[in-house]
Amino acid sequence: MLITELGYFALLVAFVLAILQVILPTWGVLNNNVAMQRLAPSLAWAQFSMMMLSFVGLMAGFYYNDFSLEYVTQHSNSLLPWYYRVSATWGGHEGSLLLWMTILATWAALVSLFSRGLPLSMRARVLVIMAGVQTMMLAMLIFTSSPFNRTLPYLMVDGVDLNPVLQDPGLIIHPPMLYMGYVGMVVPFAFCMAALWAGRLDAVWARWSRPWTQAAWGFLTLGIALGSWWAYYELGWGGWWFWDPVENASLMPWLAGTALLHSLAVTEKRGVFKAWTIMLAIFTFALSLLGTFLVRSGVITSVHSFAADPTRGLVILVILAIVIGGGLIMFALRGWQLTVESQYRAISRESFLVINNAIILIATLVVLLGTLYPIIADAFNLGQVSVGAPYFNALFVPLTWLLMLAMGMGSNIRWKKDSRPLLGPALIIGISSAVLGAIISYFVYPVAMFNIAVTVALSLWVLAWMFIDIKDKTKNAKTRLAGIKRLKSSYWGMQTAHVGVLIAAIGVAFTSSMSIETDVAMGIGDSVHVQGYDFEIKSFTEVKGSNYDATEAEVLVSKEGQSVTTLRPQKRTYVVSMMPMTEAAIDDRLSRDLYVALGEPIAEDSNQWAIRIYVKPLIRWIWLGSIIMVLGVVISMLDPRYRIKPRKYSKILEDDLDYGIYEDRPIDIKTGVKLVNSSVTQSVEER
C-alpha cells in the first residue's frame, strides 16, 4: 500500500528532523543566535507531523489488511473487528514503540505550544533535550524494530491473529494512557536538564515544570488504573494487582513521580530541595525507560511482554545508561551553581515533605529490588528465584501506612517553622481515629480487623487534619464561605488527590481482607451459596462471535429469595489461533462485585463445568480513588499561576538577566525575585 510506504518515509524524515532539532538550536544557544533558537519549536511541530503521518500509515495498514507488512501479518487477521485491527497497531513490540515515539513528539509539540512565555533560550534547551531522547529512540526503532518491514516477495493471504488476551476494549485505551504518562516524564527531565545547562536553578524552573509533571503523573495514574481494571475482568482470576514485573515497572515511575511532585512544590514555594528535585526528575524518567527495557528485552516472562530480542533490550539499556549518566554528569558539572537553600526547622512543612519523599523512595526501592532480584540472581547463576506477593505486601503495606500518617499532619504544618502547640490536637485526633477505625472494622469484618482498622483509622486521621487545615486557612475571612472561595485551585487539587488516595487505600484494604473465592463443579440446575448470595446455573448455550466460538453459561444470582442479576460468563476458543479465553461476567456495585468465571468441563462427556465465583467488597473504590486523584491533578493545573503568557518589557543585557513571567511581572531567573521597577521594551519571545 502506498500509504504504508508514505508512513515509512515519514518515519525517516522524522528521524532527520530530530537530529536537526538537536543540532541547530544547540548551535543557536551556544552562539546566542536567536534565529537558530527559533527553529526549535518549528522543528518540533514538523517532527510531530511526520510521526503522526507515520503512525496513521501503519494504522491504515492494519485497517486495510495489508499483509505485505510483516508486523501486520504477525498481529492481525481479516476476521478481526475493525476496532481491534486498528488498536492492534500497538499490540506488538514494533507498533507500541512507534506509539511511544509518536507520544514523545506530541509532548514536544505541546511544550512548544504552551511554553511560549518562557525565555526563548530556555524553550530551545528543553526541546533540544527532548529531541535528543527522540533521536536515540528513533534510531532503535528504524534499525532494530521497524514496523514497516515487508514480507515480499512472499505475500501472506491472511494474518496470524492478534493475541486473544488483547482482543478487548482495554487495548484501545490502556496503552495510550499509560504511554502518555511514561513518556510524559521526559518533560520534567528535559526542564531540569535545561536548567542545569543554563546553570540557573530556582523556584521559577520548578513552576515551569510542575504542571507538566502533574499532567504526566495524571496520565500514568489513569493508565495504571485502566490496566488494573482490564486485568481484573479479562484474565478470569479476579485479581486487580499481581506484582508482575511489568506491573511493577509502571508503579516505580509513578512512585518516583509522586515524590517529584511534592519536591517541586517545596522548590517552588520555598526555593529548597533543588538538588533533590533534580535527582528525582532524572530517576523518574530513568525508571520509565527501565519499564520499556523490561517489556522488550526478554529478561522477564510476563503477559505484558512485547518482545524477547536481547538486541533490542541492549539498545534500550544503552539509552538508559546515556540518560542516567548524562543527567548525573550534568548535575556534577553544574551542581556548584546551586544557590544556598533557605533554612527550616524540624517542625515545618519542609521537614514533613522530606519524610514523605523518604518513605516514597524507600517503597520504590522495595519494588525495584523485588523486581530486579530474580534477574540478577539468574545472571549470576544463583538459581531460579521468585519474588512474589508475600514479599511486596510485607514491606509495601506498612510503608503505605507510614505515608498516610505523615500525609495527614504534614499538609497542615506551616512553612519554615510552626510554633503552634500541635501535640494535644495530634493526640486527640490519633486516639479518636484509632478507636473509630477499630469499631468500624469490628462491625464490618472482625476476622480481618487489623488491616481494615489501621487503614480506616489512618484515613480518618488524614481527613481530620484536612478539615483543621481548611478551618485554619479560612479563619481570618469575613465568612467561612468567603475564605473557602479565596483558596487557590492548586490547594483544592492537592486535597482532592489526597482524598483519592484514601478512597483507593480503603478499597485495597477491604478487597484484600474480605474477598471470598469459591471453586465448584456445577451443572444445569445446580446452585451454590456464597457470602449471602445464591448462584444457580440455568443453562449452557453455544455462541458464535466474529472470530471465536464460545460456550456461555446463564447464572441466576439471588439473595434471600429475591433475584439480584443474571450473569453470562463465556469460555471462548478463537478460530484462528485456537487459543481458549475466559470472559468473566461481573455484576458491579459501589459496595461489592459479584464475579463469575467459566472454567473447563469436568470430564469430556460431562455436563458439569468448573465455576469460579468471587464476592469482592469495595473493589470499585480502588479505581474510583484513582479517578479522584486524576481529578485533583486537573483541578491543580487550573491554577492561574501556571499560565505563562509572553509580555513585553524593557531591553536589558542577556548576559545579566534572563526573563520569564512570574505573576505578570518579569523575574530574575537567578534569584526568582520579581522585578517591579524595570525599564524593559524587548519581549520575552524575542529572547
XYZ file of C-alpha atoms in Angstrom:
687
model
C 0.000 0.000 0.000
C 1.170 3.483 -0.874
C 0.110 4.937 2.458
C 2.269 2.476 4.406
C 5.252 3.367 2.217
C 4.477 7.007 2.927
C 4.396 6.143 6.649
C 7.880 4.652 6.457
C 9.177 7.670 4.547
C 7.635 9.973 7.183
C 9.421 7.975 9.894
C 12.771 8.549 8.180
C 12.012 12.249 7.771
C 11.102 12.466 11.480
C 14.488 10.936 12.320
C 16.295 13.585 10.244
C 14.178 16.343 11.816
C 15.009 15.058 15.318
C 18.728 15.246 14.520
C 18.301 18.795 13.179
C 16.292 19.700 16.295
C 19.271 18.686 18.395
C 21.993 20.361 16.312
C 20.573 23.679 15.095
C 19.009 25.068 18.339
C 22.072 23.890 20.275
C 24.223 25.935 17.913
C 21.866 28.853 18.473
C 22.082 28.596 22.277
C 25.883 28.267 22.299
C 26.335 31.197 19.899
C 23.415 33.324 21.132
C 21.805 33.060 17.695
C 18.110 33.909 18.070
C 17.194 32.686 14.583
C 18.587 29.216 15.295
C 16.834 29.066 18.666
C 13.556 29.925 16.958
C 13.904 26.801 14.836
C 13.343 24.518 17.856
C 9.529 24.899 18.096
C 9.144 24.743 14.310
C 11.207 21.559 14.081
C 9.235 20.064 16.991
C 5.967 20.663 15.126
C 7.403 19.321 11.873
C 8.605 16.188 13.630
C 5.201 15.762 15.302
C 3.511 15.967 11.896
C 5.827 13.323 10.441
C 5.379 10.979 13.405
C 1.599 11.295 13.179
C 1.750 10.584 9.446
C 3.911 7.526 10.087
C 1.594 6.239 12.814
C -1.532 6.804 10.705
C 0.206 4.985 7.829
C 0.804 1.913 9.987
C -2.748 2.108 11.332
C -4.062 2.158 7.765
C -2.038 -0.979 7.057
C -3.941 -2.740 9.827
C -7.313 -1.326 8.857
C -6.991 -2.370 5.198
C -5.350 -5.763 5.975
C -2.022 -5.022 4.297
C -0.450 -8.426 4.921
C 2.602 -7.469 2.894
C 3.769 -5.848 6.153
C 5.406 -8.419 8.388
C 4.177 -6.657 11.540
C 0.552 -6.617 10.328
C 0.781 -10.303 9.449
C 2.007 -11.225 12.923
C -0.598 -9.222 14.876
C -3.781 -9.110 12.821
C -6.279 -11.190 10.875
C -9.035 -10.398 8.405
C -11.653 -11.790 10.821
C -10.785 -9.231 13.497
C -13.391 -6.495 14.065
C -12.164 -3.176 12.622
C -11.671 -1.555 16.033
C -9.398 -4.397 17.164
C -7.488 -4.212 13.868
C -6.859 -0.514 14.466
C -5.829 -0.979 18.106
C -3.613 -3.906 17.067
C -1.321 -1.155 15.731
C 0.204 -1.031 19.217
C -0.455 -4.674 20.098
C 3.167 -5.741 19.458
C 6.688 -4.512 20.076
C 7.267 -2.515 16.889
C 3.902 -0.750 16.855
C 3.934 0.015 20.568
C 7.383 1.544 20.177
C 6.106 3.675 17.297
C 3.267 4.797 19.586
C 5.941 5.619 22.221
C 7.771 7.824 19.691
C 4.582 9.494 18.473
C 3.562 10.391 22.008
C 7.043 11.804 22.687
C 6.698 14.005 19.600
C 3.255 15.029 20.873
C 4.674 16.125 24.223
C 7.385 18.133 22.432
C 4.763 19.869 20.287
C 2.692 20.662 23.391
C 5.741 22.114 25.148
C 6.479 24.341 22.157
C 2.829 25.480 22.119
C 2.189 26.123 25.803
C 5.643 27.377 26.810
C 5.784 30.412 24.528
C 6.052 32.650 27.581
C 9.367 31.084 28.573
C 12.644 32.710 27.540
C 13.402 31.549 24.031
C 16.782 30.119 25.041
C 15.167 28.036 27.798
C 12.461 26.716 25.493
C 15.111 25.832 22.917
C 17.136 23.943 25.531
C 14.106 21.942 26.665
C 13.180 20.966 23.097
C 16.806 20.006 22.344
C 16.862 17.596 25.302
C 13.563 16.032 24.215
C 14.813 15.752 20.643
C 17.958 14.011 21.902
C 15.845 11.295 23.536
C 13.680 11.095 20.408
C 16.754 10.681 18.190
C 18.053 7.722 20.189
C 14.680 6.005 20.303
C 14.008 6.593 16.599
C 17.401 5.117 15.737
C 16.452 1.970 17.653
C 13.029 1.851 16.009
C 14.351 2.248 12.455
C 17.388 -0.024 12.661
C 16.184 -2.801 15.012
C 12.393 -2.646 15.281
C 10.867 -1.189 12.114
C 7.126 -1.942 11.819
C 7.312 -1.328 8.052
C 9.376 -4.400 7.077
C 7.842 -6.283 4.145
C 7.168 -9.978 3.682
C 7.783 -9.608 -0.058
C 8.353 -11.439 -2.312
C 6.127 -13.704 -0.213
C 2.631 -12.279 0.131
C 0.609 -13.660 3.033
C -3.044 -14.449 2.383
C -4.043 -13.771 5.998
C -2.519 -12.896 9.336
C -1.558 -14.943 12.387
C -4.122 -13.045 14.512
C -3.913 -10.727 17.477
C -3.297 -12.345 20.857
C -6.786 -13.159 22.249
C -5.851 -11.530 25.557
C -5.535 -8.234 23.660
C -8.847 -8.545 21.823
C -10.571 -6.344 24.333
C -11.555 -2.651 24.636
C -8.806 -2.358 27.234
C -6.235 -2.463 24.426
C -7.829 0.618 22.877
C -7.461 2.888 25.904
C -4.906 1.387 28.335
C -1.603 1.533 26.380
C -2.082 5.103 25.031
C -2.912 6.390 28.508
C -0.021 4.523 30.102
C 2.425 5.731 27.457
C 1.245 9.314 27.861
C 2.335 9.005 31.492
C 5.523 7.033 30.830
C 6.752 9.274 28.060
C 5.445 12.455 29.669
C 8.057 12.107 32.397
C 10.588 13.216 29.783
C 9.251 16.790 30.098
C 10.327 17.449 33.737
C 13.563 15.625 32.895
C 14.111 17.974 29.951
C 13.300 21.026 32.076
C 15.765 20.040 34.793
C 18.500 19.285 32.228
C 17.810 22.628 30.543
C 18.044 24.413 33.898
C 21.367 22.697 34.624
C 22.556 23.559 31.126
C 21.704 27.204 31.740
C 23.298 26.983 35.187
C 20.248 28.510 36.842
C 18.229 26.509 39.353
C 15.464 28.399 41.084
C 11.830 28.478 42.040
C 10.869 29.649 38.574
C 12.165 26.492 36.937
C 10.064 24.447 39.352
C 6.990 26.473 38.462
C 7.580 25.953 34.743
C 7.940 22.183 35.031
C 5.328 21.497 37.723
C 2.172 21.453 35.516
C 3.903 19.168 33.005
C 4.814 16.782 35.799
C 1.231 16.866 37.050
C -0.120 16.090 33.579
C 2.245 13.142 33.067
C 1.531 11.810 36.563
C -2.206 12.071 35.946
C -1.964 10.094 32.696
C 0.230 7.483 34.374
C -2.244 7.143 37.254
C -5.117 6.679 34.843
C -3.108 4.229 32.721
C -2.201 2.044 35.709
C -5.810 2.078 36.944
C -7.115 1.091 33.498
C -4.575 -1.729 33.295
C -5.614 -2.996 36.714
C -9.282 -2.915 35.734
C -8.554 -4.659 32.422
C -6.635 -7.493 34.098
C -9.393 -7.840 36.672
C -12.224 -8.560 34.261
C -10.291 -10.107 31.362
C -7.909 -12.725 32.780
C -10.566 -14.619 34.743
C -8.710 -14.872 38.060
C -10.327 -11.878 39.717
C -7.109 -10.148 40.671
C -6.503 -6.435 40.247
C -2.756 -6.473 41.001
C -0.332 -9.397 40.809
C 3.049 -7.716 41.474
C 4.023 -8.778 37.971
C 7.460 -7.353 36.945
C 5.899 -5.183 34.249
C 3.180 -4.001 36.624
C 5.970 -3.050 38.993
C 7.753 -1.273 36.143
C 4.777 1.078 35.809
C 4.424 1.504 39.574
C 8.032 2.624 40.123
C 7.933 5.778 37.939
C 4.528 6.536 39.442
C 6.002 6.441 42.945
C 9.059 8.468 41.907
C 6.774 10.912 40.087
C 4.713 11.313 43.264
C 7.862 12.222 45.178
C 8.868 14.586 42.360
C 5.516 16.393 42.524
C 5.940 17.059 46.236
C 9.567 18.084 45.833
C 8.668 20.526 43.041
C 6.051 22.073 45.321
C 8.684 22.735 48.001
C 11.198 24.102 45.474
C 8.563 26.417 44.030
C 7.258 27.670 47.392
C 10.445 27.869 49.414
C 13.365 27.518 46.984
C 14.714 24.420 48.808
C 15.344 20.797 47.777
C 16.716 21.917 44.399
C 19.322 19.175 44.147
C 16.786 16.632 45.424
C 14.261 17.718 42.795
C 16.818 17.441 40.002
C 17.756 13.904 41.023
C 14.104 12.878 41.252
C 13.423 14.211 37.753
C 16.362 12.203 36.386
C 15.449 8.943 38.075
C 11.713 9.230 37.395
C 12.337 9.293 33.658
C 15.047 6.641 34.036
C 12.502 4.349 35.710
C 10.144 4.951 32.781
C 12.880 3.783 30.410
C 13.552 0.826 32.714
C 9.950 -0.254 32.200
C 10.465 -0.061 28.445
C 13.584 -2.223 28.815
C 11.843 -4.861 30.933
C 8.949 -5.180 28.476
C 11.133 -5.545 25.380
C 14.376 -7.181 26.457
C 13.141 -10.699 27.093
C 14.760 -10.796 30.553
C 11.370 -11.434 32.165
C 8.373 -13.584 31.395
C 5.114 -11.685 31.598
C 1.750 -11.377 29.863
C 2.739 -7.748 29.308
C 5.954 -8.535 27.411
C 6.151 -7.450 23.778
C 9.437 -8.950 22.666
C 12.194 -11.355 23.587
C 15.015 -9.904 21.494
C 18.215 -9.306 23.505
C 19.497 -6.882 20.840
C 16.560 -4.578 21.328
C 16.927 -4.808 25.084
C 20.634 -3.970 24.846
C 19.900 -0.848 22.790
C 17.341 0.350 25.336
C 19.837 -0.391 28.111
C 22.405 1.804 26.344
C 19.840 4.604 26.033
C 19.006 4.195 29.727
C 22.708 4.440 30.606
C 23.078 7.596 28.487
C 20.063 9.231 30.167
C 21.170 8.417 33.717
C 24.860 9.002 33.047
C 24.286 12.218 31.104
C 21.951 13.534 33.775
C 24.359 12.752 36.594
C 27.317 14.230 34.694
C 25.364 17.422 34.011
C 24.394 17.580 37.673
C 28.009 17.094 38.751
C 29.260 19.799 36.386
C 26.602 22.337 37.280
C 25.900 21.398 40.881
C 28.214 24.042 42.235
C 25.896 26.702 40.833
C 23.109 25.678 43.184
C 22.175 28.596 45.346
C 22.264 28.408 49.128
C 19.000 26.948 50.309
C 16.755 28.508 52.916
C 16.738 27.197 56.443
C 13.821 25.479 58.084
C 13.047 23.956 61.480
C 12.278 20.383 62.438
C 8.589 21.215 62.879
C 7.798 22.596 59.434
C 6.122 21.526 56.233
C 9.534 21.152 54.603
C 10.524 18.518 57.179
C 7.323 16.558 56.698
C 7.760 16.626 52.936
C 11.280 15.236 53.428
C 9.731 12.395 55.439
C 7.063 11.952 52.757
C 9.652 11.693 49.987
C 11.875 9.373 52.005
C 9.001 6.926 52.562
C 8.003 7.019 48.896
C 11.566 6.387 47.729
C 12.026 3.505 50.183
C 8.828 1.999 48.762
C 10.223 2.492 45.255
C 13.458 0.735 46.218
C 11.459 -2.139 47.730
C 9.606 -2.614 44.437
C 12.810 -2.185 42.401
C 14.695 -4.792 44.437
C 11.843 -7.294 44.269
C 11.543 -6.796 40.513
C 15.226 -6.982 39.577
C 16.485 -9.551 42.107
C 15.310 -12.625 40.107
C 17.035 -11.185 37.013
C 20.251 -10.519 38.954
C 20.151 -13.966 40.571
C 19.735 -15.648 37.195
C 22.557 -13.576 35.651
C 24.983 -14.677 38.394
C 23.795 -18.332 38.359
C 22.333 -18.088 41.848
C 19.376 -20.224 40.851
C 15.807 -19.514 39.898
C 14.375 -17.077 42.449
C 10.781 -15.950 42.589
C 9.773 -12.817 44.489
C 6.025 -12.776 44.921
C 3.203 -11.055 46.717
C 4.238 -12.007 50.301
C 7.477 -10.006 49.972
C 5.807 -6.931 48.488
C 2.824 -6.975 50.834
C 5.005 -7.410 53.923
C 7.086 -4.330 53.095
C 4.932 -2.104 50.896
C 1.763 -2.073 53.036
C 3.447 -0.783 56.255
C 5.219 1.891 54.202
C 1.846 2.965 52.822
C 0.534 3.301 56.358
C 3.547 5.409 57.348
C 2.942 7.602 54.320
C -0.672 8.169 55.313
C 0.452 9.042 58.847
C 2.864 11.688 57.530
C 0.385 12.900 54.896
C -2.233 13.777 57.478
C -0.257 16.131 59.675
C 2.214 17.261 57.005
C -0.336 19.101 54.881
C -1.400 21.140 57.954
C 2.064 22.208 59.091
C 3.249 25.706 58.159
C 6.283 26.510 56.045
C 9.738 27.132 57.582
C 8.595 26.969 61.219
C 5.423 26.021 63.068
C 5.377 27.079 66.714
C 1.732 26.157 67.373
C 1.012 23.604 70.150
C 0.187 20.631 67.926
C 0.839 17.728 70.287
C -2.532 17.959 72.012
C -4.626 18.041 68.817
C -2.488 15.277 67.336
C -3.123 13.007 70.327
C -6.861 13.701 70.288
C -7.159 13.085 66.566
C -4.930 9.999 66.712
C -6.804 8.335 69.579
C -10.215 9.185 68.116
C -9.244 7.856 64.685
C -7.850 4.637 66.164
C -10.982 3.995 68.238
C -13.358 4.730 65.344
C -11.276 2.592 62.966
C -11.368 -0.332 65.400
C -15.125 -0.037 65.906
C -15.854 0.155 62.178
C -13.636 -2.800 61.331
C -15.078 -4.909 64.161
C -18.646 -4.496 62.991
C -17.715 -4.889 59.316
C -15.415 -7.903 59.452
C -13.910 -8.979 62.786
C -11.672 -11.711 61.313
C -9.542 -9.291 59.308
C -9.867 -6.485 61.795
C -6.244 -5.325 61.885
C -5.699 -4.364 58.221
C -9.063 -2.680 57.904
C -8.804 -0.962 61.305
C -5.388 0.536 60.594
C -6.378 1.762 57.114
C -9.692 3.246 58.264
C -8.040 4.870 61.306
C -5.319 6.460 59.185
C -7.900 7.657 56.653
C -9.864 9.327 59.445
C -6.588 10.805 60.733
C -5.879 12.403 57.338
C -9.445 13.678 56.917
C -9.421 15.271 60.379
C -6.196 17.166 59.673
C -7.608 18.164 56.280
C -10.638 19.839 57.927
C -8.406 21.517 60.502
C -6.231 22.899 57.713
C -9.227 24.305 55.819
C -10.511 25.884 59.051
C -7.102 27.413 59.770
C -6.741 28.870 56.268
C -10.195 30.460 56.314
C -10.268 31.759 59.914
C -9.385 35.376 59.000
C -12.002 35.701 56.265
C -15.273 37.568 56.828
C -17.177 34.334 56.397
C -16.128 30.718 56.107
C -17.548 30.571 52.589
C -15.580 33.647 51.525
C -12.409 32.077 52.892
C -13.055 28.849 51.020
C -13.586 30.739 47.750
C -10.263 32.515 48.280
C -8.282 29.274 48.405
C -6.417 28.535 45.173
C -7.242 25.697 42.823
C -3.803 24.149 43.429
C -4.770 23.756 47.094
C -8.098 22.122 46.272
C -6.367 19.911 43.733
C -3.951 18.691 46.410
C -6.752 17.922 48.859
C -8.820 16.186 46.178
C -5.872 13.977 45.207
C -5.316 13.089 48.869
C -8.981 12.083 49.196
C -8.478 9.853 46.154
C -5.533 8.169 47.875
C -7.671 7.478 50.947
C -10.527 6.015 48.916
C -8.154 3.751 46.976
C -6.432 2.637 50.209
C -9.768 1.731 51.822
C -10.738 -0.183 48.680
C -7.470 -2.143 48.774
C -7.845 -2.936 52.485
C -11.421 -4.195 52.225
C -10.888 -6.119 48.988
C -7.720 -7.799 50.201
C -9.185 -8.767 53.574
C -12.787 -9.635 52.781
C -12.838 -11.153 49.282
C -14.445 -14.572 49.087
C -13.416 -17.101 46.419
C -15.195 -20.368 45.677
C -14.320 -23.004 43.058
C -17.099 -25.500 42.404
C -18.255 -28.022 39.796
C -21.763 -27.149 38.613
C -24.232 -28.361 36.023
C -27.641 -27.173 34.905
C -29.898 -26.735 37.923
C -27.067 -26.785 40.474
C -26.697 -23.907 42.920
C -24.170 -22.737 45.495
C -24.420 -20.268 48.385
C -21.571 -17.734 48.670
C -21.492 -14.817 51.138
C -25.270 -14.459 51.318
C -25.837 -14.919 47.568
C -27.221 -17.958 45.720
C -25.698 -18.758 42.305
C -27.751 -21.147 40.111
C -26.829 -22.486 36.661
C -29.853 -22.166 34.361
C -28.326 -23.221 31.018
C -25.294 -23.636 28.787
C -25.524 -22.337 25.207
C -23.195 -22.183 22.217
C -22.399 -18.681 20.973
C -20.631 -17.755 17.737
C -18.685 -14.473 17.590
C -16.970 -12.712 14.714
C -13.755 -14.705 15.153
C -14.458 -17.077 18.035
C -16.755 -19.842 19.251
C -17.919 -19.788 22.856
C -19.849 -21.687 25.483
C -21.961 -19.314 27.551
C -23.430 -20.119 30.955
C -26.537 -18.408 32.291
C -26.133 -17.891 36.040
C -29.072 -16.606 38.089
C -27.993 -14.729 41.234
C -30.443 -14.218 44.079
C -30.332 -13.102 47.703
C -32.885 -14.217 50.294
C -35.149 -15.420 47.509
C -35.024 -12.125 45.595
C -33.440 -12.016 42.136
C -30.309 -9.826 42.021
C -28.976 -10.263 38.492
C -28.277 -12.746 35.710
C -24.635 -13.290 34.729
C -23.401 -14.780 31.445
C -19.739 -15.835 31.614
C -18.148 -17.337 28.498
C -15.399 -19.759 27.573
C -14.132 -18.726 24.142
C -11.991 -20.508 21.561
C -10.562 -18.219 18.866
C -10.834 -19.935 15.484
C -7.510 -18.714 14.039
C -5.119 -19.169 16.937
C -7.266 -21.878 18.624
C -6.440 -20.257 21.967
C -9.007 -20.515 24.784
C -10.009 -17.397 26.729
C -12.157 -16.849 29.793
C -14.637 -13.972 29.662
C -15.862 -13.320 33.172
C -19.294 -11.899 33.964
C -19.473 -9.217 36.658
C -22.319 -7.526 38.484
C -20.725 -4.357 39.776
C -21.877 -2.130 42.593
C -20.042 0.541 44.519
C -20.261 -1.658 47.613
C -19.293 -5.003 46.007
C -18.725 -7.040 42.856
C -20.230 -10.433 42.043
C -17.770 -12.173 39.719
C -18.320 -15.471 37.869
C -15.778 -17.135 35.556
C -16.369 -20.271 33.496
C -13.550 -22.832 33.552
C -13.351 -26.178 31.762
C -15.714 -29.182 31.616
C -15.079 -31.594 34.479
C -14.950 -34.529 32.041
C -15.153 -34.942 28.297
C -18.798 -36.036 28.266
C -19.788 -34.322 31.497
C -22.459 -31.648 31.787
C -20.652 -30.135 34.734
C -18.212 -27.264 34.426
C -15.621 -25.759 36.765
C -17.059 -22.468 38.013
C -15.132 -19.795 39.898
C -17.167 -17.349 42.000
C -15.907 -14.213 43.763
C -17.591 -11.726 46.062
C -15.363 -8.647 46.297
C -16.349 -5.794 48.609
C -15.405 -2.180 47.731
C -13.132 -3.190 44.855
C -14.558 -0.350 42.754
C -13.157 2.076 45.323
C -9.649 1.315 44.048
C -10.416 2.687 40.594
C -12.725 5.396 41.927
C -9.860 6.630 44.097
C -7.582 6.689 41.050
C -10.095 8.773 39.100
C -10.363 11.228 42.007
C -6.550 11.508 42.097
C -6.555 12.434 38.414
C -9.369 14.912 39.043
C -7.208 16.500 41.739
C -4.380 16.903 39.220
C -6.733 18.555 36.715
C -8.013 20.988 39.363
C -4.465 21.841 40.401
C -3.420 22.517 36.805
C -6.193 25.115 36.515
C -4.261 27.396 38.897
C -3.627 30.704 37.078
C -0.015 30.687 38.261
C 0.806 28.050 35.654
C -0.490 30.059 32.696
C 2.654 31.555 31.225
C 1.988 34.229 28.609
C 4.503 36.369 26.722
C 4.709 40.045 27.730
C 6.782 42.989 26.530
C 9.317 44.578 28.822
C 12.294 46.897 28.540
C 15.552 45.756 26.846
C 18.320 44.500 29.111
C 21.537 42.612 28.549
C 21.011 38.850 28.169
C 24.320 38.267 29.933
C 22.969 39.818 33.114
C 19.374 38.588 33.331
C 17.056 36.165 31.609
C 13.406 36.930 31.879
C 10.412 34.747 32.374
C 6.892 35.518 33.504
C 6.001 35.303 37.139
C 2.550 36.598 38.047
C 2.673 39.020 35.102
C 5.971 40.560 36.194
C 9.493 39.971 34.927
C 11.670 37.860 37.180
C 15.366 37.331 37.630
C 15.989 33.676 36.757
C 18.994 33.530 39.068
C 17.093 34.568 42.175
C 13.433 34.187 41.285
C 12.846 37.747 42.526
C 10.160 39.864 40.840
C 11.446 42.982 39.109
C 8.968 45.784 39.705
C 10.816 48.889 38.539
C 12.423 47.859 35.301
C 12.646 49.783 32.116
C 12.163 46.923 29.676
C 10.996 47.142 25.944
C 12.104 43.837 24.424
C 9.665 40.945 24.504
C 10.430 37.670 26.176
C 9.553 35.913 22.942
C 12.364 37.742 21.150
C 14.845 36.231 23.558
